mmCIF file of C-alpha atoms and ligand atoms in Angstrom:
data_model
loop_
_atom_site.group_PDB
_atom_site.id
_atom_site.type_symbol
_atom_site.label_atom_id
_atom_site.label_comp_id
_atom_site.label_asym_id
_atom_site.label_seq_id
_atom_site.Cartn_x
_atom_site.Cartn_y
_atom_site.Cartn_z
ATOM 1 C CA UNK A 1 -31.540 -3.465 28.856
ATOM 2 C CA UNK A 2 -29.096 -2.368 26.045
ATOM 3 C CA UNK A 3 -25.871 -0.831 27.301
ATOM 4 C CA UNK A 4 -24.554 1.875 25.312
ATOM 5 C CA UNK A 5 -20.727 0.096 24.549
ATOM 6 C CA UNK A 6 -19.330 3.651 24.158
ATOM 7 C CA UNK A 7 -15.956 0.942 22.348
ATOM 8 C CA UNK A 8 -17.649 0.809 20.039
ATOM 9 C CA UNK A 9 -16.766 4.479 19.100
ATOM 10 C CA UNK A 10 -13.610 4.751 20.602
ATOM 11 C CA UNK A 11 -11.456 1.811 21.115
ATOM 12 C CA UNK A 12 -8.853 4.350 23.021
ATOM 13 C CA UNK A 13 -11.694 5.749 26.169
ATOM 14 C CA UNK A 14 -10.566 3.908 29.271
ATOM 15 C CA UNK A 15 -12.875 5.372 31.859
ATOM 16 C CA UNK A 16 -16.332 6.376 31.543
ATOM 17 C CA UNK A 17 -19.827 7.759 34.167
ATOM 18 C CA UNK A 18 -22.411 5.706 33.849
ATOM 19 C CA UNK A 19 -24.739 5.002 36.414
ATOM 20 C CA UNK A 20 -25.070 1.089 37.236
ATOM 21 C CA UNK A 21 -28.844 -0.237 35.900
ATOM 22 C CA UNK A 22 -29.623 -3.612 37.465
ATOM 23 C CA UNK A 23 -27.645 -5.304 40.111
ATOM 24 C CA UNK A 24 -28.028 -9.535 39.426
ATOM 25 C CA UNK A 25 -28.382 -12.004 41.977
ATOM 26 C CA UNK A 26 -24.690 -13.927 41.129
ATOM 27 C CA UNK A 27 -23.068 -10.551 41.480
ATOM 28 C CA UNK A 28 -23.414 -9.401 37.829
ATOM 29 C CA UNK A 29 -23.378 -5.684 37.386
ATOM 30 C CA UNK A 30 -25.700 -3.543 34.549
ATOM 31 C CA UNK A 31 -24.126 0.211 33.828
ATOM 32 C CA UNK A 32 -25.831 2.461 30.914
ATOM 33 C CA UNK A 33 -22.846 2.983 29.491
ATOM 34 C CA UNK A 34 -19.330 1.247 29.417
ATOM 35 C CA UNK A 35 -16.046 1.331 28.361
ATOM 36 C CA UNK A 36 -15.944 -2.370 28.817
ATOM 37 C CA UNK A 37 -15.721 -4.929 25.845
ATOM 38 C CA UNK A 38 -17.559 -7.342 26.833
ATOM 39 C CA UNK A 39 -15.914 -11.096 25.686
ATOM 40 C CA UNK A 40 -17.337 -12.058 21.820
ATOM 41 C CA UNK A 41 -15.163 -12.462 18.927
ATOM 42 C CA UNK A 42 -11.929 -14.222 20.054
ATOM 43 C CA UNK A 43 -11.020 -11.317 22.430
ATOM 44 C CA UNK A 44 -11.542 -11.868 25.278
ATOM 45 C CA UNK A 45 -13.824 -8.688 28.040
ATOM 46 C CA UNK A 46 -12.512 -6.255 29.455
ATOM 47 C CA UNK A 47 -10.657 -6.330 32.843
ATOM 48 C CA UNK A 48 -10.622 -3.450 35.451
ATOM 49 C CA UNK A 49 -12.706 -1.748 38.483
ATOM 50 C CA UNK A 50 -16.079 0.297 39.652
ATOM 51 C CA UNK A 51 -15.544 3.812 40.839
ATOM 52 C CA UNK A 52 -17.967 4.259 44.301
ATOM 53 C CA UNK A 53 -17.825 8.282 45.049
ATOM 54 C CA UNK A 54 -16.143 7.721 48.243
ATOM 55 C CA UNK A 55 -13.720 6.304 47.223
ATOM 56 C CA UNK A 56 -13.790 2.714 47.439
ATOM 57 C CA UNK A 57 -13.164 0.600 44.206
ATOM 58 C CA UNK A 58 -14.953 -3.061 42.770
ATOM 59 C CA UNK A 59 -12.848 -4.978 40.807
ATOM 60 C CA UNK A 60 -13.961 -5.983 38.211
ATOM 61 C CA UNK A 61 -12.893 -10.625 35.678
ATOM 62 C CA UNK A 62 -13.472 -9.739 31.688
ATOM 63 C CA UNK A 63 -17.128 -8.503 31.530
ATOM 64 C CA UNK A 64 -19.238 -11.009 29.398
ATOM 65 C CA UNK A 65 -22.766 -9.993 28.137
ATOM 66 C CA UNK A 66 -26.173 -10.847 29.476
ATOM 67 C CA UNK A 67 -28.985 -12.259 27.902
ATOM 68 C CA UNK A 68 -29.007 -10.865 25.224
ATOM 69 C CA UNK A 69 -25.449 -9.616 23.188
ATOM 70 C CA UNK A 70 -26.080 -5.409 23.334
ATOM 71 C CA UNK A 71 -26.600 -6.234 27.400
ATOM 72 C CA UNK A 72 -22.960 -6.089 29.443
ATOM 73 C CA UNK A 73 -22.409 -7.686 32.682
ATOM 74 C CA UNK A 74 -19.117 -6.369 34.748
ATOM 75 C CA UNK A 75 -18.556 -9.446 36.921
ATOM 76 C CA UNK A 76 -17.167 -7.967 40.365
ATOM 77 C CA UNK A 77 -14.713 -10.371 41.643
ATOM 78 C CA UNK A 78 -15.501 -12.542 45.509
ATOM 79 C CA UNK A 79 -16.337 -10.302 48.489
ATOM 80 C CA UNK A 80 -15.948 -7.673 46.916
ATOM 81 C CA UNK A 81 -19.394 -5.065 47.950
ATOM 82 C CA UNK A 82 -21.558 -4.372 45.431
ATOM 83 C CA UNK A 83 -24.127 -0.948 44.354
ATOM 84 C CA UNK A 84 -26.270 0.120 44.493
ATOM 85 C CA UNK A 85 -28.975 0.280 41.714
ATOM 86 C CA UNK A 86 -29.364 3.866 40.602
ATOM 87 C CA UNK A 87 -26.070 5.027 41.081
ATOM 88 C CA UNK A 88 -23.771 6.343 40.352
ATOM 89 C CA UNK A 89 -19.276 5.056 39.281
ATOM 90 C CA UNK A 90 -17.298 6.063 37.109
ATOM 91 C CA UNK A 91 -15.989 2.664 34.885
ATOM 92 C CA UNK A 92 -12.479 2.378 34.716
ATOM 93 C CA UNK A 93 -10.655 -1.040 32.419
ATOM 94 C CA UNK A 94 -6.915 -2.069 32.986
ATOM 95 C CA UNK A 95 -5.972 -0.585 30.130
ATOM 96 C CA UNK A 96 -2.348 -1.761 30.272
ATOM 97 C CA UNK A 97 -4.189 -5.187 29.212
ATOM 98 C CA UNK A 98 -6.586 -3.727 26.766
ATOM 99 C CA UNK A 99 -4.369 -1.908 24.299
ATOM 100 C CA UNK A 100 -2.443 -6.004 24.279
ATOM 101 C CA UNK A 101 -5.478 -6.955 23.503
ATOM 102 C CA UNK A 102 -5.663 -4.206 20.906
ATOM 103 C CA UNK A 103 -2.373 -4.672 19.336
ATOM 104 C CA UNK A 104 -2.871 -8.189 19.706
ATOM 105 C CA UNK A 105 -6.366 -8.969 17.575
ATOM 106 C CA UNK A 106 -4.960 -5.645 15.142
ATOM 107 C CA UNK A 107 -1.684 -8.764 14.561
ATOM 108 C CA UNK A 108 -5.213 -11.478 13.486
ATOM 109 C CA UNK A 109 -5.718 -9.419 11.547
ATOM 110 C CA UNK A 110 -2.406 -8.639 9.604
ATOM 111 C CA UNK A 111 -2.037 -12.811 9.700
ATOM 112 C CA UNK A 112 -5.351 -12.482 7.942
ATOM 113 C CA UNK A 113 -4.017 -10.504 4.747
ATOM 114 C CA UNK A 114 -0.742 -12.928 4.793
ATOM 115 C CA UNK A 115 -2.177 -15.101 4.880
ATOM 116 C CA UNK A 116 -5.943 -15.649 3.129
ATOM 117 C CA UNK A 117 -6.769 -18.774 3.668
ATOM 118 C CA UNK A 118 -10.159 -20.027 5.468
ATOM 119 C CA UNK A 119 -10.365 -18.919 9.544
ATOM 120 C CA UNK A 120 -11.546 -21.830 11.718
ATOM 121 C CA UNK A 121 -10.268 -20.327 14.625
ATOM 122 C CA UNK A 122 -9.367 -17.540 16.931
ATOM 123 C CA UNK A 123 -8.061 -16.668 20.487
ATOM 124 C CA UNK A 124 -6.744 -13.490 21.860
ATOM 125 C CA UNK A 125 -4.631 -12.994 24.501
ATOM 126 C CA UNK A 126 -2.592 -10.864 26.423
ATOM 127 C CA UNK A 127 0.775 -12.806 25.994
ATOM 128 C CA UNK A 128 -0.182 -14.572 22.623
ATOM 129 C CA UNK A 129 -2.889 -15.313 20.299
ATOM 130 C CA UNK A 130 -3.941 -18.088 17.867
ATOM 131 C CA UNK A 131 -4.615 -18.311 14.530
ATOM 132 C CA UNK A 132 -6.143 -21.602 12.988
ATOM 133 C CA UNK A 133 -6.218 -21.643 9.018
ATOM 134 C CA UNK A 134 -8.263 -24.970 6.673
ATOM 135 C CA UNK A 135 -4.962 -24.568 4.554
ATOM 136 C CA UNK A 136 -2.734 -28.131 4.093
ATOM 137 C CA UNK A 137 -0.092 -26.679 2.502
ATOM 138 C CA UNK A 138 3.094 -25.956 4.666
ATOM 139 C CA UNK A 139 4.339 -22.857 5.421
ATOM 140 C CA UNK A 140 7.624 -21.173 6.529
ATOM 141 C CA UNK A 141 7.305 -18.764 9.346
ATOM 142 C CA UNK A 142 10.107 -16.584 9.681
ATOM 143 C CA UNK A 143 9.041 -16.118 6.203
ATOM 144 C CA UNK A 144 5.802 -15.455 7.488
ATOM 145 C CA UNK A 145 7.325 -13.199 10.386
ATOM 146 C CA UNK A 146 8.914 -10.688 8.032
ATOM 147 C CA UNK A 147 5.483 -9.567 6.324
ATOM 148 C CA UNK A 148 3.953 -9.445 9.415
ATOM 149 C CA UNK A 149 6.581 -6.909 10.235
ATOM 150 C CA UNK A 150 6.353 -5.108 6.988
ATOM 151 C CA UNK A 151 2.581 -4.708 7.136
ATOM 152 C CA UNK A 152 3.694 -3.336 10.645
ATOM 153 C CA UNK A 153 6.991 -1.038 8.987
ATOM 154 C CA UNK A 154 4.073 0.709 6.536
ATOM 155 C CA UNK A 155 1.737 2.123 9.505
ATOM 156 C CA UNK A 156 -1.736 2.010 7.901
ATOM 157 C CA UNK A 157 -4.088 3.079 8.509
ATOM 158 C CA UNK A 158 -7.276 1.114 10.316
ATOM 159 C CA UNK A 159 -10.319 2.186 10.070
ATOM 160 C CA UNK A 160 -14.313 1.036 11.045
ATOM 161 C CA UNK A 161 -17.146 1.699 8.601
ATOM 162 C CA UNK A 162 -20.394 0.310 8.732
ATOM 163 C CA UNK A 163 -22.879 -0.523 6.329
ATOM 164 C CA UNK A 164 -25.582 -2.408 6.125
ATOM 165 C CA UNK A 165 -26.737 -5.173 5.227
ATOM 166 C CA UNK A 166 -28.385 -4.324 1.920
ATOM 167 C CA UNK A 167 -25.122 -2.095 1.061
ATOM 168 C CA UNK A 168 -22.522 -5.605 1.636
ATOM 169 C CA UNK A 169 -25.540 -7.239 -0.391
ATOM 170 C CA UNK A 170 -25.363 -4.945 -3.573
ATOM 171 C CA UNK A 171 -21.082 -4.828 -3.819
ATOM 172 C CA UNK A 172 -20.043 -8.053 -1.394
ATOM 173 C CA UNK A 173 -16.017 -6.849 -2.783
ATOM 174 C CA UNK A 174 -16.256 -4.679 0.203
ATOM 175 C CA UNK A 175 -15.467 -8.092 2.406
ATOM 176 C CA UNK A 176 -11.689 -8.636 0.840
ATOM 177 C CA UNK A 177 -11.377 -11.484 3.388
ATOM 178 C CA UNK A 178 -13.115 -14.088 2.080
ATOM 179 C CA UNK A 179 -12.590 -16.605 5.336
ATOM 180 C CA UNK A 180 -14.939 -13.922 7.654
ATOM 181 C CA UNK A 181 -18.353 -14.971 6.444
ATOM 182 C CA UNK A 182 -20.052 -10.516 7.458
ATOM 183 C CA UNK A 183 -22.957 -11.999 10.542
ATOM 184 C CA UNK A 184 -26.028 -10.350 8.526
ATOM 185 C CA UNK A 185 -29.275 -10.055 10.502
ATOM 186 C CA UNK A 186 -28.790 -6.757 12.353
ATOM 187 C CA UNK A 187 -28.268 -4.662 10.095
ATOM 188 C CA UNK A 188 -25.793 -3.420 10.433
ATOM 189 C CA UNK A 189 -22.835 -4.606 9.401
ATOM 190 C CA UNK A 190 -19.086 -3.316 11.129
ATOM 191 C CA UNK A 191 -15.924 -3.334 9.003
ATOM 192 C CA UNK A 192 -12.333 -3.329 10.383
ATOM 193 C CA UNK A 193 -10.880 -1.503 7.354
ATOM 194 C CA UNK A 194 -6.765 -1.414 6.692
ATOM 195 C CA UNK A 195 -5.367 0.750 4.720
ATOM 196 C CA UNK A 196 -5.719 3.561 2.393
ATOM 197 C CA UNK A 197 -9.366 2.878 1.258
ATOM 198 C CA UNK A 198 -8.884 -0.168 2.472
ATOM 199 C CA UNK A 199 -6.240 -0.976 0.197
ATOM 200 C CA UNK A 200 -5.119 -3.569 2.915
ATOM 201 C CA UNK A 201 -7.805 -6.609 3.729
ATOM 202 C CA UNK A 202 -11.318 -4.786 5.311
ATOM 203 C CA UNK A 203 -13.129 -7.518 6.555
ATOM 204 C CA UNK A 204 -16.565 -8.241 9.421
ATOM 205 C CA UNK A 205 -15.309 -7.740 12.840
ATOM 206 C CA UNK A 206 -16.759 -6.345 16.180
ATOM 207 C CA UNK A 207 -13.521 -6.173 19.063
ATOM 208 C CA UNK A 208 -11.459 -3.411 19.848
ATOM 209 C CA UNK A 209 -7.816 -2.518 17.357
ATOM 210 C CA UNK A 210 -5.618 0.661 16.853
ATOM 211 C CA UNK A 211 -5.142 3.137 15.500
ATOM 212 C CA UNK A 212 -1.737 3.160 12.945
ATOM 213 C CA UNK A 213 -0.326 -1.133 12.316
ATOM 214 C CA UNK A 214 2.267 0.204 13.064
ATOM 215 C CA UNK A 215 1.072 -0.093 16.972
ATOM 216 C CA UNK A 216 1.053 -4.285 16.298
ATOM 217 C CA UNK A 217 4.918 -2.772 17.343
ATOM 218 C CA UNK A 218 7.122 -6.146 16.805
ATOM 219 C CA UNK A 219 5.297 -9.326 17.350
ATOM 220 C CA UNK A 220 7.035 -13.236 15.465
ATOM 221 C CA UNK A 221 5.094 -16.635 15.334
ATOM 222 C CA UNK A 222 6.591 -18.583 17.288
ATOM 223 C CA UNK A 223 4.824 -21.675 16.771
ATOM 224 C CA UNK A 224 2.978 -23.063 13.043
ATOM 225 C CA UNK A 225 1.680 -26.854 14.680
ATOM 226 C CA UNK A 226 0.025 -29.044 12.315
ATOM 227 C CA UNK A 227 -3.854 -29.922 13.255
ATOM 228 C CA UNK A 228 -4.663 -32.061 11.278
ATOM 229 C CA UNK A 229 -3.859 -32.890 7.432
ATOM 230 C CA UNK A 230 -5.626 -29.450 6.640
ATOM 231 C CA UNK A 231 -5.588 -27.689 9.303
ATOM 232 C CA UNK A 232 -2.349 -24.958 10.463
ATOM 233 C CA UNK A 233 -2.356 -23.158 14.147
ATOM 234 C CA UNK A 234 -0.138 -20.303 14.491
ATOM 235 C CA UNK A 235 0.695 -18.064 18.062
ATOM 236 C CA UNK A 236 1.391 -15.412 17.223
ATOM 237 C CA UNK A 237 3.821 -13.168 21.003
ATOM 238 C CA UNK A 238 5.098 -9.226 20.391
ATOM 239 C CA UNK A 239 8.910 -9.171 20.853
ATOM 240 C CA UNK A 240 11.091 -10.602 17.599
ATOM 241 C CA UNK A 241 11.885 -14.176 17.012
ATOM 242 C CA UNK A 242 13.846 -16.500 19.323
ATOM 243 C CA UNK A 243 13.132 -13.975 22.625
ATOM 244 C CA UNK A 244 11.694 -17.074 23.971
ATOM 245 C CA UNK A 245 11.743 -20.611 24.142
HETATM 246 ZN ZN1 ZN B 301 -11.049 -7.574 14.443
#
């Protein structure tokens, strides 16, 4: 049964009441609705716990998708007591961790604005994120940090725009980042837009993001590794340049 993915309409939702719809043999738990993001698109799934009516907690590792993308599986840590189908409980995500992931994920979008090259890979982490670009140029990391922090300081709004496949086909210019191919065939695509009227960027993405660029906070490019002749791996960290080795 498809899970209602509450995070899609509210990235800031950290808790919700839910009914258990399935408990798998391996312990995986399905709920009718959830604020848990499931691992996909380079963003790790949410961790947290399920609170039962007696107040006891079921601790959860990162959520994943099930047999189909619209099913979200909550994964209890080992030795946790499992709930029963039909039980009502309250899902809580580890908000401190998720918020860092939202800030980092948004930082990756800003990096793709500063470095408008094709992306060949990305992984969002709570302490460090990496984005791989198909580019042969050598680029100064402090210069990139400066441009990133300018976008953060300008406090651009970030919003999601849902468009149909047909609208996208009729208006290819809607997607400003040319390095991300929109997933088609689902009927509709969520575009993550930055700036008034998407003036800074818009690109297809199903992850969770903060609502203003200032929320990203202080970030910097810690490292740019050369991965082959035409590949550069950028590492983004929180803080100011030089705050670690
Ligand atoms: Zn995104």
